[in-house]
Coordinates of C-alpha atoms and ligand atoms in Angstrom, one line a residue:
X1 CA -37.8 -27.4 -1.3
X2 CA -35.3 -25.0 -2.0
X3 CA -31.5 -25.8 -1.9
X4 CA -28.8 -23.9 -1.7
X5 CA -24.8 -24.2 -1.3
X6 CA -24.5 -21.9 1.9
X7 CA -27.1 -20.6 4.2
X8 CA -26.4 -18.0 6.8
X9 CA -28.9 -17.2 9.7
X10 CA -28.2 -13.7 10.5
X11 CA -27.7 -10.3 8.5
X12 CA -25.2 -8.8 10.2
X13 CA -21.7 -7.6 9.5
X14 CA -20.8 -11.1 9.7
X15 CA -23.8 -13.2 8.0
X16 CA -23.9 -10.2 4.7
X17 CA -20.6 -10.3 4.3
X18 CA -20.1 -14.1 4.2
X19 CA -22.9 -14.1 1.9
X20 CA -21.6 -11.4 -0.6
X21 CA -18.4 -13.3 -1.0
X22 CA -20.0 -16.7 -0.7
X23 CA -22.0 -15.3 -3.9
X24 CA -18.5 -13.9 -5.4
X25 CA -16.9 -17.3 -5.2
X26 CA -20.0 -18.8 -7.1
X27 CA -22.0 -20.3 -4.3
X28 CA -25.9 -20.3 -4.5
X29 CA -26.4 -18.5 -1.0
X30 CA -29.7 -17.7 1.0
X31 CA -29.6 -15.0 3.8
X32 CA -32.3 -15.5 7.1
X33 CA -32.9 -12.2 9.3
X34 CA -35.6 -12.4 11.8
X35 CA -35.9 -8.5 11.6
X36 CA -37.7 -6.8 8.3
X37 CA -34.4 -4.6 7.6
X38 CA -31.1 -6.3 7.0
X39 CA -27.5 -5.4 8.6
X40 CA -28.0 -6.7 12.4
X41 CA -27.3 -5.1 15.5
X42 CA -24.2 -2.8 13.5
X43 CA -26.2 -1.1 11.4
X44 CA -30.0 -0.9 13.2
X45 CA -29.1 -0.2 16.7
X46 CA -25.0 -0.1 17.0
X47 CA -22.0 1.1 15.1
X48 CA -24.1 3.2 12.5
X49 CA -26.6 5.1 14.7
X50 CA -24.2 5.4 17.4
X51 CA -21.7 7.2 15.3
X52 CA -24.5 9.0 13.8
X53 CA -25.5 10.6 17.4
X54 CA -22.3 10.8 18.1
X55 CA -21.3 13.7 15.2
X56 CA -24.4 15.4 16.1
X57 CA -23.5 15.7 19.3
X58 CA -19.6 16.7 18.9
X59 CA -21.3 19.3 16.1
X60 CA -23.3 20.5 18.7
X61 CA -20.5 20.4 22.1
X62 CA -17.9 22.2 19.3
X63 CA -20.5 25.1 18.2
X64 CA -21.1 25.8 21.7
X65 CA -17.6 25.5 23.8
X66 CA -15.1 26.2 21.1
X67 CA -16.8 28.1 18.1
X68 CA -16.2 31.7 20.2
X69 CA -12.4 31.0 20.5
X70 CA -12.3 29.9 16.4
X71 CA -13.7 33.7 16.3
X72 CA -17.5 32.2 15.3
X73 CA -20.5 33.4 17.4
X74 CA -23.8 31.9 17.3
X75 CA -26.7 33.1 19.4
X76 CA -29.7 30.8 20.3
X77 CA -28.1 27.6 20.0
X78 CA -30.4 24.7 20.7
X79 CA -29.8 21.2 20.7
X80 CA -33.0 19.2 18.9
X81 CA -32.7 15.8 20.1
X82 CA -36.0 14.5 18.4
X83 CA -34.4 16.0 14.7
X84 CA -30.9 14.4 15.8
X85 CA -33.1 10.7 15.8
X86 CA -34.3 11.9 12.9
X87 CA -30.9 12.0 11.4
X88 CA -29.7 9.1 12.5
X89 CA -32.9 7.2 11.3
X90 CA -32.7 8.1 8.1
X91 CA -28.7 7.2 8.0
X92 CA -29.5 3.8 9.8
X93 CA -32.3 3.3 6.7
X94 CA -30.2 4.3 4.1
X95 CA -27.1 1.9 5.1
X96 CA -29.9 -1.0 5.2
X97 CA -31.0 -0.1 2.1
X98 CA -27.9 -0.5 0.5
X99 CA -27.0 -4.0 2.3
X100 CA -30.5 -5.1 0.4
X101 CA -29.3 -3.6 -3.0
X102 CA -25.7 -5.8 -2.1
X103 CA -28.0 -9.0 -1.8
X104 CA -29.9 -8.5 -4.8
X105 CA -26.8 -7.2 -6.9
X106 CA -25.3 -10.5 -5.5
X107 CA -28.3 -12.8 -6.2
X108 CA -28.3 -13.8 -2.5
X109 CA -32.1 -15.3 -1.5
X110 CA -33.4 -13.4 1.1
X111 CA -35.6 -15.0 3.7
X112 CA -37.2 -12.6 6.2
X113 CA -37.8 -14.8 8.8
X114 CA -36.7 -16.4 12.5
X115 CA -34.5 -18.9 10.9
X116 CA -34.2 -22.4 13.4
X117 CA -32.5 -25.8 13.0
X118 CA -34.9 -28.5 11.3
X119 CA -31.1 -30.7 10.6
X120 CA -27.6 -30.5 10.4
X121 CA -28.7 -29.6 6.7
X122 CA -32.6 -27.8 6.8
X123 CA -33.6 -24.5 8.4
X124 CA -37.1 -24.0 8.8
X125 CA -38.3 -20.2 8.6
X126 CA -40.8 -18.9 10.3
X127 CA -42.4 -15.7 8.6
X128 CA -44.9 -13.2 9.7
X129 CA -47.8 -15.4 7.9
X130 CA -46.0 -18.6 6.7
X131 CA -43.4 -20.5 7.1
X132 CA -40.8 -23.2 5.0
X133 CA -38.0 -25.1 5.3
X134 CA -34.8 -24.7 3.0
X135 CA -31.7 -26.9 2.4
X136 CA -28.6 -26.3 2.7
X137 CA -24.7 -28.0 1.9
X138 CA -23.3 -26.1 4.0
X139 CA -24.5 -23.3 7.1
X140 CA -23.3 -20.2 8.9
X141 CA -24.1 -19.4 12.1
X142 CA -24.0 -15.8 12.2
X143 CA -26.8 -14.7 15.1
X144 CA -24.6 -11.9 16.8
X145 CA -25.3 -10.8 20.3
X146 CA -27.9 -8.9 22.7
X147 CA -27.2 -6.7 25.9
X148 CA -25.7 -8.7 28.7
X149 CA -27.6 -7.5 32.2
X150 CA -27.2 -8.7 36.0
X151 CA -29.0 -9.7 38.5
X152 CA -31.0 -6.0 40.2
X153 CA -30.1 -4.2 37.3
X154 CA -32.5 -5.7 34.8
X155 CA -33.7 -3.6 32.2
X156 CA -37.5 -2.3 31.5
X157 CA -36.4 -0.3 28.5
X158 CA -38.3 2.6 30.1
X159 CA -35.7 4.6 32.5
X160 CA -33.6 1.2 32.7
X161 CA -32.3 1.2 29.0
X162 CA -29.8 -0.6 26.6
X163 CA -27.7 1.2 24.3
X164 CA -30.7 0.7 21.9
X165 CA -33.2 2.7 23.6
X166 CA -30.4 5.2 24.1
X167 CA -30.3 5.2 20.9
X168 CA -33.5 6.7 20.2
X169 CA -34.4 9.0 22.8
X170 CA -36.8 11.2 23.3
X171 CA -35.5 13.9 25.1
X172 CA -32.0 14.8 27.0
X173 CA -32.0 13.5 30.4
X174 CA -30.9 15.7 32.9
X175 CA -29.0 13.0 34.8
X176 CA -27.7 10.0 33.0
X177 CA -26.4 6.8 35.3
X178 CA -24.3 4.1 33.4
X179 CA -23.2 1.3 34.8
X180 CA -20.3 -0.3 32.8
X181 CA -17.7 2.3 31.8
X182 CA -16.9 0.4 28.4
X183 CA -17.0 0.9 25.0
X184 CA -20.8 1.8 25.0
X185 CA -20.8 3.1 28.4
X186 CA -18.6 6.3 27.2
X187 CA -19.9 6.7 23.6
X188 CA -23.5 7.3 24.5
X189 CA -22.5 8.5 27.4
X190 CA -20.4 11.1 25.4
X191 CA -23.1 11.5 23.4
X192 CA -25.8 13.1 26.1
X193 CA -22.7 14.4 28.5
X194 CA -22.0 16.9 25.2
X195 CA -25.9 17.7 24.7
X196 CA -25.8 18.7 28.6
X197 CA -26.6 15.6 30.6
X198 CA -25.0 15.0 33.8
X199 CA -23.2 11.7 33.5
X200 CA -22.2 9.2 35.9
X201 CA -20.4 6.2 35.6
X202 CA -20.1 3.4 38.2
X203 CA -18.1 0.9 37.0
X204 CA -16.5 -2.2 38.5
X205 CA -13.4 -2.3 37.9
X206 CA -10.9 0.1 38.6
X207 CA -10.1 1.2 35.3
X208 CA -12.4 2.6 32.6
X209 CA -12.2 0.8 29.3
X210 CA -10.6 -1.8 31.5
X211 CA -9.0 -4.3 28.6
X212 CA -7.3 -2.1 26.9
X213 CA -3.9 -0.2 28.1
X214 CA -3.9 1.1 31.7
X215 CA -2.1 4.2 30.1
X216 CA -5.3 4.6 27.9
X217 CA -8.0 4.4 30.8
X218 CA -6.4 7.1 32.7
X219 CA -6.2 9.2 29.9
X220 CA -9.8 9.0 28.8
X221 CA -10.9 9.3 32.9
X222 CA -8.7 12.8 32.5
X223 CA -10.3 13.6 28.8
X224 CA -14.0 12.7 30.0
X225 CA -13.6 14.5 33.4
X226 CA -13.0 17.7 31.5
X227 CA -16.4 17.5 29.9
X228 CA -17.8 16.8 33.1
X229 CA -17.8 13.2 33.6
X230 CA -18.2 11.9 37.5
X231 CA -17.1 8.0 37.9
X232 CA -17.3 5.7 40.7
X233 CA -15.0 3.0 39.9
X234 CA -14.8 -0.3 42.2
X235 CA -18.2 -0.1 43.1
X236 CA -20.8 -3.3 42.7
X237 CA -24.1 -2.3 41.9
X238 CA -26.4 -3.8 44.2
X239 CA -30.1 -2.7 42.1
X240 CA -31.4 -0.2 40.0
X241 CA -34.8 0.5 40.5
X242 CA -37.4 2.5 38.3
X243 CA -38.9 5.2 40.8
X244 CA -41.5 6.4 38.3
X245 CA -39.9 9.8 37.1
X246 CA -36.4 8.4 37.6
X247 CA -34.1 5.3 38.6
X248 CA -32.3 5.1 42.3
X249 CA -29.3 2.7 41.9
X250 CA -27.7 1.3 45.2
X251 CA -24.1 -0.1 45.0
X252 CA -21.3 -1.0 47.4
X253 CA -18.2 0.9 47.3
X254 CA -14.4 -0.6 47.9
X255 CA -15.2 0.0 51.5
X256 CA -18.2 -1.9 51.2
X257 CA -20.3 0.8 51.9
X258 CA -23.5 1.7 50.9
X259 CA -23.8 4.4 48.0
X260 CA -27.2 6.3 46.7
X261 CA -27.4 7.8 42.9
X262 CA -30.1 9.5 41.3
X263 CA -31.1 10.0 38.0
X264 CA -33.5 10.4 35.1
X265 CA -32.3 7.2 33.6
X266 CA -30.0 4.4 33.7
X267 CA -27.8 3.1 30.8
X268 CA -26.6 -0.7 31.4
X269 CA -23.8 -1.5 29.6
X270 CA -21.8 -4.3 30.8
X271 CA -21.1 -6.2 27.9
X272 CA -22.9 -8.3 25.5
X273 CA -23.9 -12.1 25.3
X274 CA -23.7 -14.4 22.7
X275 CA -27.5 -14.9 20.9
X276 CA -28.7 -18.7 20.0
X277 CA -32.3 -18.8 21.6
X278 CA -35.0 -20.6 19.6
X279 CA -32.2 -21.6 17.1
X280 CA -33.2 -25.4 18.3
X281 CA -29.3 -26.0 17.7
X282 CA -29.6 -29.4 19.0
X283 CA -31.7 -30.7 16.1
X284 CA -28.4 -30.2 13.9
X285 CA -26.8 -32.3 16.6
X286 CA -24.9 -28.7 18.9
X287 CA -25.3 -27.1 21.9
X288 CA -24.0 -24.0 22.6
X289 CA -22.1 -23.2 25.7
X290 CA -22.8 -21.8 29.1
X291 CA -22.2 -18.2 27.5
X292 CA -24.6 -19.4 25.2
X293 CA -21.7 -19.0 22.4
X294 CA -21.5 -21.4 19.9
X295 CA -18.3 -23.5 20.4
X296 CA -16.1 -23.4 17.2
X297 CA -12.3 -24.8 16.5
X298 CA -10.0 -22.4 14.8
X299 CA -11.2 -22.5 11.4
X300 CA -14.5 -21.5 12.6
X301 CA -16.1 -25.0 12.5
X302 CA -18.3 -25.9 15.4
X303 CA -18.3 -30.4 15.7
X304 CA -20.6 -30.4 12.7
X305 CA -18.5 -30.5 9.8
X306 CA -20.9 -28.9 7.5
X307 CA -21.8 -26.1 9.7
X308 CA -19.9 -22.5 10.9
X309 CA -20.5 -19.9 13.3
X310 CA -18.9 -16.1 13.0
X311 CA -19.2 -13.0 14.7
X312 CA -20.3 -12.1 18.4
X313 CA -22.1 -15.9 18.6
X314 CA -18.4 -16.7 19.1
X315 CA -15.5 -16.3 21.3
X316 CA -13.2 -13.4 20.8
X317 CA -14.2 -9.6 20.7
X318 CA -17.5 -8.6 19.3
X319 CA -16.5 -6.2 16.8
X320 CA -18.1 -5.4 13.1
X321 CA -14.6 -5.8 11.3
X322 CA -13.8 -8.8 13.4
X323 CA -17.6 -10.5 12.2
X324 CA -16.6 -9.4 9.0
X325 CA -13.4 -10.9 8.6
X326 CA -14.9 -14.2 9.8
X327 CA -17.6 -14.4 7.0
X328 CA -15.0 -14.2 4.3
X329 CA -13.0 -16.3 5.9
X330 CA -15.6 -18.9 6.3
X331 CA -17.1 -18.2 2.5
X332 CA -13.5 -18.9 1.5
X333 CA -12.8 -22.2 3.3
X334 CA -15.8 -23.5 1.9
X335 CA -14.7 -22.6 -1.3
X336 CA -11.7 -24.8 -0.9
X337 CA -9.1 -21.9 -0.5
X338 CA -6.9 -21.2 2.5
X339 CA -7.4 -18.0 4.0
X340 CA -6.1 -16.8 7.7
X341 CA -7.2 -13.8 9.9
X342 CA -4.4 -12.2 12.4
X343 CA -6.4 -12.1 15.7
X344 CA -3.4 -10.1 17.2
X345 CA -4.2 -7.5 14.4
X346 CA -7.7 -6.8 14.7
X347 CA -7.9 -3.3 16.1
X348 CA -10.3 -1.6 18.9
X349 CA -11.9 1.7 18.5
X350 CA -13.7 4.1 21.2
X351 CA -15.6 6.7 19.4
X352 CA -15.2 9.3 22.2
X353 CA -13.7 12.5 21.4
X354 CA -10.7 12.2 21.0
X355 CA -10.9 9.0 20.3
X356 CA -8.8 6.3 21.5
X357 CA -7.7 3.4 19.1
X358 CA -5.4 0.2 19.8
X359 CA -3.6 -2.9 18.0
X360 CA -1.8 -5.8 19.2
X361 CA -0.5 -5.9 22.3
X362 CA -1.0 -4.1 25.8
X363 CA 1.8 -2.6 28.3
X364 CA 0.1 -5.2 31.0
X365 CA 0.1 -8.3 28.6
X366 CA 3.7 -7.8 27.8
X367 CA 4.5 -7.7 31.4
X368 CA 2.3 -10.9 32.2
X369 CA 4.2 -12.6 29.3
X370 CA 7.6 -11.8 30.4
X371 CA 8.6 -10.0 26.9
X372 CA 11.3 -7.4 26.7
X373 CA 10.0 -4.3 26.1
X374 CA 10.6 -0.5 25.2
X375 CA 8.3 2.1 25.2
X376 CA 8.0 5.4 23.0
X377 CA 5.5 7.6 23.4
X378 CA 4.3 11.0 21.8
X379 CA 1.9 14.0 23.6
X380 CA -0.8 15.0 21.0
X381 CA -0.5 18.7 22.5
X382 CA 3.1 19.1 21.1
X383 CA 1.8 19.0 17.1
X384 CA 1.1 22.0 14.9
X385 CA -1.7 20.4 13.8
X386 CA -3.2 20.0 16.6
X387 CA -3.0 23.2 17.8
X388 CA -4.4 24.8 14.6
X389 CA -7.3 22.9 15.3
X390 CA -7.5 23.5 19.5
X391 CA -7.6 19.4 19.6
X392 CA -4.4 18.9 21.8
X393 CA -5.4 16.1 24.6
X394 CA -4.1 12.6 24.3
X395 CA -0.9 10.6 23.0
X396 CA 0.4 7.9 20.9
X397 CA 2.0 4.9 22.5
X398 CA 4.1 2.7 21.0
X399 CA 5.6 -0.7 22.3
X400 CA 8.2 -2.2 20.4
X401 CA 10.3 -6.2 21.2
X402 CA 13.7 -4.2 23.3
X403 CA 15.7 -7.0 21.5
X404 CA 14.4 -6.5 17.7
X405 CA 12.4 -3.4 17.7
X406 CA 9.3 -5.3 16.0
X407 CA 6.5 -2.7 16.7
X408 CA 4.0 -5.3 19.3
X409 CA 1.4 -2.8 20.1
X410 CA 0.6 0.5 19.4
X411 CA -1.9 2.6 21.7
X412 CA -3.7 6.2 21.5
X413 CA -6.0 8.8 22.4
X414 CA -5.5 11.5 19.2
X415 CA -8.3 13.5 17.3
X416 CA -9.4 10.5 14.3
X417 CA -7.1 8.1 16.1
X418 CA -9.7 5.6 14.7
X419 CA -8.6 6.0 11.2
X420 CA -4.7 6.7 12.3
X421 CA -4.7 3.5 13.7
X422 CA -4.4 1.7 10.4
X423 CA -0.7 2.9 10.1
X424 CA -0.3 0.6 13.0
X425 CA -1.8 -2.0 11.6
X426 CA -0.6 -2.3 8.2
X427 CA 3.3 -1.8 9.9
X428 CA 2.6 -4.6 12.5
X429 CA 1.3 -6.8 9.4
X430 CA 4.3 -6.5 7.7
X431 CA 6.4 -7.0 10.8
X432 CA 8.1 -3.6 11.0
X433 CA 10.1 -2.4 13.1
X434 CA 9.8 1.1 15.4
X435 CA 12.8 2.5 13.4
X436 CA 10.6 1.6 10.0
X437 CA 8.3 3.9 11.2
X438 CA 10.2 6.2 12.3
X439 CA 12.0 6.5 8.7
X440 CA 9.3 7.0 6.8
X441 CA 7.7 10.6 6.0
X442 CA 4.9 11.3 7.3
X443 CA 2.8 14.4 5.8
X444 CA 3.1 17.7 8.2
X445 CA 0.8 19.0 9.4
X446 CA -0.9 15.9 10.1
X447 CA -1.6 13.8 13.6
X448 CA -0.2 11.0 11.8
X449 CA 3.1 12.5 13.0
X450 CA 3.1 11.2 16.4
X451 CA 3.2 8.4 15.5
X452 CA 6.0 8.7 13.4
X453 CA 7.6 11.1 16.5
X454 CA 6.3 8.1 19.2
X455 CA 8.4 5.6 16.9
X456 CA 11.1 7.5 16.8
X457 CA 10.9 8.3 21.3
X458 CA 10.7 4.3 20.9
X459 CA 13.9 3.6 18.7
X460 CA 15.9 5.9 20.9
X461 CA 14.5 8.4 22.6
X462 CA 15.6 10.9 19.9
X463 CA 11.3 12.2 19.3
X464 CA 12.4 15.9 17.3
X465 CA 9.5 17.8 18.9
X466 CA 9.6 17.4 22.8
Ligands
FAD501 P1 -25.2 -9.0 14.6 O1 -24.8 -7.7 14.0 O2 -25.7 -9.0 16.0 O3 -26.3 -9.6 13.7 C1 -27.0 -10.8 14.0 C2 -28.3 -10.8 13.2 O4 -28.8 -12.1 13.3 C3 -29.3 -9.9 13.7 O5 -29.8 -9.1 12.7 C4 -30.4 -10.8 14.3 O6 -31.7 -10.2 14.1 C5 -30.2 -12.0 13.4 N1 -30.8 -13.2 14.0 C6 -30.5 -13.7 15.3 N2 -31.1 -14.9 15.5 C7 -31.8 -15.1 14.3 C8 -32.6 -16.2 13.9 N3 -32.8 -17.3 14.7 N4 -33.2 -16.1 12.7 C9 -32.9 -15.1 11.9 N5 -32.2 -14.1 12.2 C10 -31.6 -14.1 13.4 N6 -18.5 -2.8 16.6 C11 -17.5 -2.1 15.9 O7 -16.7 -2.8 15.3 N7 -17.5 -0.8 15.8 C12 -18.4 0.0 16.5 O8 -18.3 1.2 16.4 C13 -19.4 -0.6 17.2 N8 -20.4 0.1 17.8 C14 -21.4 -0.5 18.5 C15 -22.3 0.3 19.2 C16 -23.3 -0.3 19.9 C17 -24.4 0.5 20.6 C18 -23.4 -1.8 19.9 C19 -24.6 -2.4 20.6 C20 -22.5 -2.5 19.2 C21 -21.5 -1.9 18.5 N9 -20.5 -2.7 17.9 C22 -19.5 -2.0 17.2 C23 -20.5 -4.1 17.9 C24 -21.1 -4.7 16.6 O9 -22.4 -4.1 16.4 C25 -21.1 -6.2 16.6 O10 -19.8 -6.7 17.0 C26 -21.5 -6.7 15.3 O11 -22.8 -6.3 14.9 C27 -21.6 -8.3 15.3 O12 -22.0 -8.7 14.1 P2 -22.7 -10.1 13.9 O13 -22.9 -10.3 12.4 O14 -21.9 -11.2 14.6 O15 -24.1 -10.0 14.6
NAD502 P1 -17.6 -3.7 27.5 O1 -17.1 -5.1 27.7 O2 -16.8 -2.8 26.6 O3 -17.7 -2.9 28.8 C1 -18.4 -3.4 29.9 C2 -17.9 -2.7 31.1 O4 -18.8 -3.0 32.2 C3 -16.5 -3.1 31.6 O5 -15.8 -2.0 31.9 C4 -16.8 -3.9 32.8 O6 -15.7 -3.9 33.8 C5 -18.1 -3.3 33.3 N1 -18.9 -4.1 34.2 C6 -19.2 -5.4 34.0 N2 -20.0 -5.9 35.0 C7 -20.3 -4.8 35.8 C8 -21.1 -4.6 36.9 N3 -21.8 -5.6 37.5 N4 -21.1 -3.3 37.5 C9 -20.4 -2.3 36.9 N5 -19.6 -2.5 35.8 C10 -19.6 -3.7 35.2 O7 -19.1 -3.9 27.0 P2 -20.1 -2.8 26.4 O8 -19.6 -1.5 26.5 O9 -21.5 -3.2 26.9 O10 -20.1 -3.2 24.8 C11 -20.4 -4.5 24.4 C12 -19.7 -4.9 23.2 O11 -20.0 -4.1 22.1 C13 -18.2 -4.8 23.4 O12 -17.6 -6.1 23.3 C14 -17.7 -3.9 22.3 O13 -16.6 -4.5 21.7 C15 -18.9 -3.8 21.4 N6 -18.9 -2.3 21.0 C16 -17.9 -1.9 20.3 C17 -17.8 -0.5 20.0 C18 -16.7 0.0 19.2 O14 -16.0 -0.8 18.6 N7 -16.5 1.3 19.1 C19 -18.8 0.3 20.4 C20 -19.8 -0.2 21.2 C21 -19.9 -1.5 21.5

């Protein structure tokens, strides 16, 4: 039998990172993935292919509503959905493919197989045409997550999809239903609203992209409602049914009345849950809990000493970077080191266009904890740069301590705002204050400026450009 330092079930951001720096700190280290390619849910049917559709379709929205005005005229423009899958296959493939040259570079063991619990310290693996068990010192639970559905709204992957079969489509829909109008709700929904679907969102709550900053969701409701958006917030779906060349969804409204929609197809996306079927967890001696997560204190250790769990399987937000962080965090505890992971610093993307980006601390949560605070904020529309480029919706907010003007959470909707967000980040790491920012030079013409001009609204209301 085989025996190895660390295993990790599960090839996702979390379990292939883990193992490439499990390997870099000198630990023999076998991978397990139930699916033939490797990467998990971020690079076969999330991040990667979602961001891939997501260009295409911004290429495709820019050429036709804002090429004329740039002085550019195309005739016959056509949007090729079946080539756009295309694309993003072939980018999904390729990223696999090089998380299988990381393993082999790393000499991490492969297993392609459903990886379960024979012990605290064996996994058997079941393969297409055999099967064996492995041993292990130490193991990773790094399983991830699968779409979360409610009762009536049940997927049949047919007209009632997941983001993964809205991820490979096979033609536009004219109407497009989504229930849930988070994170995945408004990418793909972005995606097929800017190839010329008729979007609808009916969401529960009565904010979109309800966790983050209020300021943020009525933003983005503004933004998307431009490109022709329709929402119905506070409303409980009731059932989705597939008609046969459609879906009829029936919810209630505030009012608790009844409302119809119609459409081609219905995207559920109301969040994702934890994944730890057929993992026979209790022959290692755990169970997870009634999320289905698996319970783990705050060095990632779940009751048996010997074994971890990472990523989406546990609590906190399912996020790639966030997974990540947690397998080199885990690969270096076991190592004997002492590493630590910022929670308050992990930042939150939405890949819609603009695209809205967060770190630290919400408006709402400073409020709830009774924290004085000031706020500076900074319209997008007032940058040179911005209007060069005819990208001139959304803002930067920043919220600094009123007392010490430590920077506690910095909010946007800007053109990239997923990579400008790192300024925040790295400023908040080190603790800096609003002024900080606001001293430094920032590079004109660049949108990194309002943050710098936010920073400065925030220090004292002296912003240069409003
Ligand atoms: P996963 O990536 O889910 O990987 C778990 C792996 O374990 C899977 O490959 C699975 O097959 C395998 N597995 C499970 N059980 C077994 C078993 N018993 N034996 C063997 N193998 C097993 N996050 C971001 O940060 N940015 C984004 O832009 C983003 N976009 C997303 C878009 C979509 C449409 C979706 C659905 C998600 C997106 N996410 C994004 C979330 C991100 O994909 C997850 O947070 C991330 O993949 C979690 O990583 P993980 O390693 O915990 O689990
Ligand atoms: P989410 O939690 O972001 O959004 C779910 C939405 O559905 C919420 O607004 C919620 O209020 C609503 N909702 C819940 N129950 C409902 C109901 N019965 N009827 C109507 N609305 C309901 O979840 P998601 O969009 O499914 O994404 C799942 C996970 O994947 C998220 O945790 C997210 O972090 C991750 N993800 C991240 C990215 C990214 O980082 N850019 C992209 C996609 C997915």
């Amino acid at each position: 039998m085989s025996t190895y330092d660390v295993a990790i079930i599960g090839s996702g951001p979390g379990g292939y990172v883990a193992a490439i720096r499990c390997a870099q700190l000198g630990m023999k280290t076998a991978l397990i993935e139930k699916y033939d390619t490797l990467g998990g849910t971020c690079l076969n049917v999330g991040c990667i292919p979602s961001k891939a559709l997501l260009d295409s379709s911004e290429h495709f929205h820019n050429a036709k509503h804002n090429f004329t005005e740039h002085g550019i005229n195309i005739t016959g423009l056509e949007a090729d959905i079946n080539q756009m899958i295309a694309r993003k296959a072939e980018v999904v493939s390729q990223t696999c493919n090089g998380i299988k040259f990381l393993m082999d570079k790393n000499n991490v063991t492969v297993y392609n197989g459903w990886g379960s619990f024979a012990s605290k310290n064996s996994i058997l693996i079941k393969g297409k045409d055999s099967e064996e068990t492995i041993e292990a010192k130490n193991i990773i639970i790094a399983t991830g997550s699968k779409p979360n559905f409610f009762p009536g709204m049940e997927p049949d992957k047919d007209r009632i999809i997941t983001s993964t079969e809205a991820l490979k489509m096979k033609e536009i829909p004219k109407r497009l239903l989504v229930i849930g109008g988070g994170v995945i709700g408004l990418e793909l929904g972005s995606v097929y609203a800017r190839l010329g679907s008729e979007v609808e969102v009916v969401e529960f709550a009565d904010s979109i992209i309800p966790t983050m900053d209020k300021t943020l969701g009525k933003e983005l409701t503004r933004v998307l409602k431009k490109e022709g958006f329709k929402f119905h917030m506070e409303h409980k779906v009731q059932s989705v049914v597939n008609t046969g060349k459609g879906v009829k969804l029936t919810a209630l409204n505030k009012k608790d009345q009844e409302v119809v929609l119609e459409a081609d197809y219905c995207l559920v996306a109301v969040g994702r849950k934890a994944y730890t079927a057929g993992l026979n967890l209790e022959n290692a001696g755990l169970t997870a809990n009634n999320r289905g997560q698996v319970e783990v204190n705050d060095h990632l250790q779940t009751s048996i000493p010997n074994i971890y769990a990472i990523g989406d399987v546990v609590r906190g937000a399912m996020l790639a970077h966030k997974a990540e962080e947690e397998g080199v965090y885990v690969a270096e505890l076991i190592a004997g080191q002492k590493p630590h992971i910022n929670y308050n610093l992990i930042p939150g993307v939405v890949y819609t266009w603009p695209e809205v980006a967060a770190v630290g601390k919400t408006e709402e949560e400073l409020k709830a904890a009774g924290v004085e605070y000031k706020v500076g904020s900074f319209p997008i529309k007032a940058l040179g740069r911005a209007r060069a480029s005819m990208d001139t919706q959304g803002l930067v907010k920043i919220l600094a301590d009123k007392n010490t003007d430590e920077v506690l959470g910095v909010h946007m909707i800007a053109p990239r705002a997923a990579d400008l967000i790192m300024e925040a980040v790295v400023a908040m790491e080190y603790r800096a204050s609003a002024e900080d920012i606001a001293r430094i030079c920032h590079p004109h013409p660049t949108y990194s400026e309002a943050i710098k001009e936010a920073a400065l609204d925030a220090t004292a209301a002296r912003a240069l450009h409003v």
